[in-house]
Coordinates of C-alpha atoms in Angstrom, one line a residue:
X1 CA 12.9 168.8 143.0
X2 CA 12.3 166.3 140.3
X3 CA 15.9 166.7 138.7
X4 CA 19.3 165.1 138.3
X5 CA 21.8 166.4 140.9
X6 CA 24.9 167.4 138.9
X7 CA 27.1 169.2 141.6
X8 CA 29.4 166.8 143.4
X9 CA 29.0 166.3 147.2
X10 CA 32.3 166.3 149.0
X11 CA 33.6 162.7 149.8
X12 CA 33.2 163.5 153.4
X13 CA 29.5 164.1 153.0
X14 CA 27.0 166.8 153.4
X15 CA 25.5 167.2 156.8
X16 CA 22.9 169.8 156.0
X17 CA 19.2 168.9 155.8
X18 CA 18.2 167.6 152.3
X19 CA 14.9 166.8 150.6
X20 CA 14.6 164.8 147.4
X21 CA 11.2 165.3 145.9
X22 CA 10.3 163.8 142.5
X23 CA 8.1 161.7 140.4
X24 CA 7.6 158.0 141.1
X25 CA 9.2 155.8 138.3
X26 CA 11.7 158.4 137.3
X27 CA 13.3 158.8 140.8
X28 CA 12.3 155.6 142.4
X29 CA 15.4 153.9 143.7
X30 CA 16.5 150.9 141.5
X31 CA 20.0 150.0 140.3
X32 CA 18.5 149.6 136.8
X33 CA 17.1 153.0 136.8
X34 CA 19.6 155.4 135.3
X35 CA 17.4 158.5 136.0
X36 CA 17.8 157.9 139.7
X37 CA 21.5 157.2 139.7
X38 CA 22.5 160.7 140.8
X39 CA 20.0 160.5 143.7
X40 CA 21.3 157.1 144.7
X41 CA 25.0 158.2 144.5
X42 CA 24.2 161.3 146.6
X43 CA 22.0 159.5 149.1
X44 CA 25.0 157.8 150.8
X45 CA 26.9 161.1 151.0
X46 CA 24.1 162.9 152.8
X47 CA 25.1 162.4 156.5
X48 CA 22.5 164.9 158.0
X49 CA 18.7 164.8 158.1
X50 CA 17.4 163.5 154.8
X51 CA 14.2 162.4 153.0
X52 CA 13.6 160.8 149.6
X53 CA 10.1 161.3 148.5
X54 CA 8.4 160.3 145.2
X55 CA 5.0 161.2 144.0
X56 CA 2.8 158.7 142.1
X57 CA 1.0 160.1 139.1
X58 CA 3.3 163.1 138.7
X59 CA 5.2 164.3 135.7
X60 CA 8.0 166.9 135.7
X61 CA 5.5 169.8 135.3
X62 CA 3.7 168.6 138.4
X63 CA 6.4 170.3 140.6
X64 CA 5.7 173.6 138.9
X65 CA 2.8 176.1 138.5
X66 CA 2.6 175.1 134.9
X67 CA 0.7 172.0 135.7
X68 CA -2.1 174.1 137.3
X69 CA -2.2 176.6 134.3
X70 CA -2.2 173.8 131.8
X71 CA -5.2 172.2 133.6
X72 CA -7.0 175.5 133.5
X73 CA -6.6 175.9 129.7
X74 CA -7.2 172.2 129.0
X75 CA -3.7 171.2 128.0
X76 CA -2.8 167.5 128.8
X77 CA 0.7 167.4 130.3
X78 CA 0.4 163.6 130.7
X79 CA 0.0 163.5 134.5
X80 CA -2.4 161.2 136.3
X81 CA -2.3 163.7 139.1
X82 CA -4.3 167.0 138.7
X83 CA -2.2 170.1 138.8
X84 CA -3.9 171.5 141.9
X85 CA -3.2 168.3 143.7
X86 CA 0.5 168.3 142.7
X87 CA 0.6 172.0 143.9
X88 CA -0.8 170.9 147.2
X89 CA 1.7 168.1 147.7
X90 CA 4.7 170.2 146.7
X91 CA 3.5 173.1 149.0
X92 CA 2.8 170.7 151.9
X93 CA 6.2 169.0 151.8
X94 CA 8.3 172.0 151.0
X95 CA 6.6 174.0 153.7
X96 CA 7.1 171.2 156.3
X97 CA 10.8 171.0 155.3
X98 CA 11.3 174.7 155.8
X99 CA 9.3 174.8 159.1
X100 CA 11.2 171.9 160.5
X101 CA 14.7 173.2 159.5
X102 CA 14.4 177.1 159.6
X103 CA 11.5 177.5 162.2
X104 CA 12.5 174.5 164.2
X105 CA 8.9 173.3 164.5
X106 CA 8.1 169.5 164.6
X107 CA 6.6 168.3 161.3
X108 CA 5.1 164.9 161.6
X109 CA 4.3 165.0 157.8
X110 CA 8.1 164.3 157.3
X111 CA 8.2 161.3 159.6
X112 CA 6.4 158.9 157.4
X113 CA 3.7 158.2 155.0
X114 CA 0.6 160.4 155.4
X115 CA -3.1 159.6 154.7
X116 CA -3.4 163.2 153.7
X117 CA -1.0 162.5 150.8
X118 CA -1.3 158.8 149.8
X119 CA 0.5 159.7 146.5
X120 CA 3.8 160.2 148.4
X121 CA 6.0 157.4 149.1
X122 CA 9.1 157.6 151.4
X123 CA 12.2 156.0 149.9
X124 CA 15.9 155.0 150.8
X125 CA 18.6 153.7 148.5
X126 CA 17.1 150.3 149.0
X127 CA 13.6 151.1 147.7
X128 CA 10.3 152.8 148.8
X129 CA 7.9 151.8 151.5

């Protein structure tokens, strides 16, 4: 989540399920965006089920418990997204990912944009929609 991928994926690809989840802007696909370069490089090598999701209004801490704690003590981390909302989004999508791939339960949340989480955009190497 919300970080550069450093380990190389084998040239033959990776067929395991994979979820990219990061902040919009930083990890939005764009050839001119160096931060998203590792995700764009790896996207093509992911041959199994995959999703590339970005969250509007999030900052790096939005993907951790620290955003919630910072909100509680009045520390501004620079996110437009409240810490509790970021936590809801992360929990929702990570839970859906594991339920789909470990429990083999259908998860419509992972099939496309959801009115429950309008902050989340589904992307591919070509862009987000």
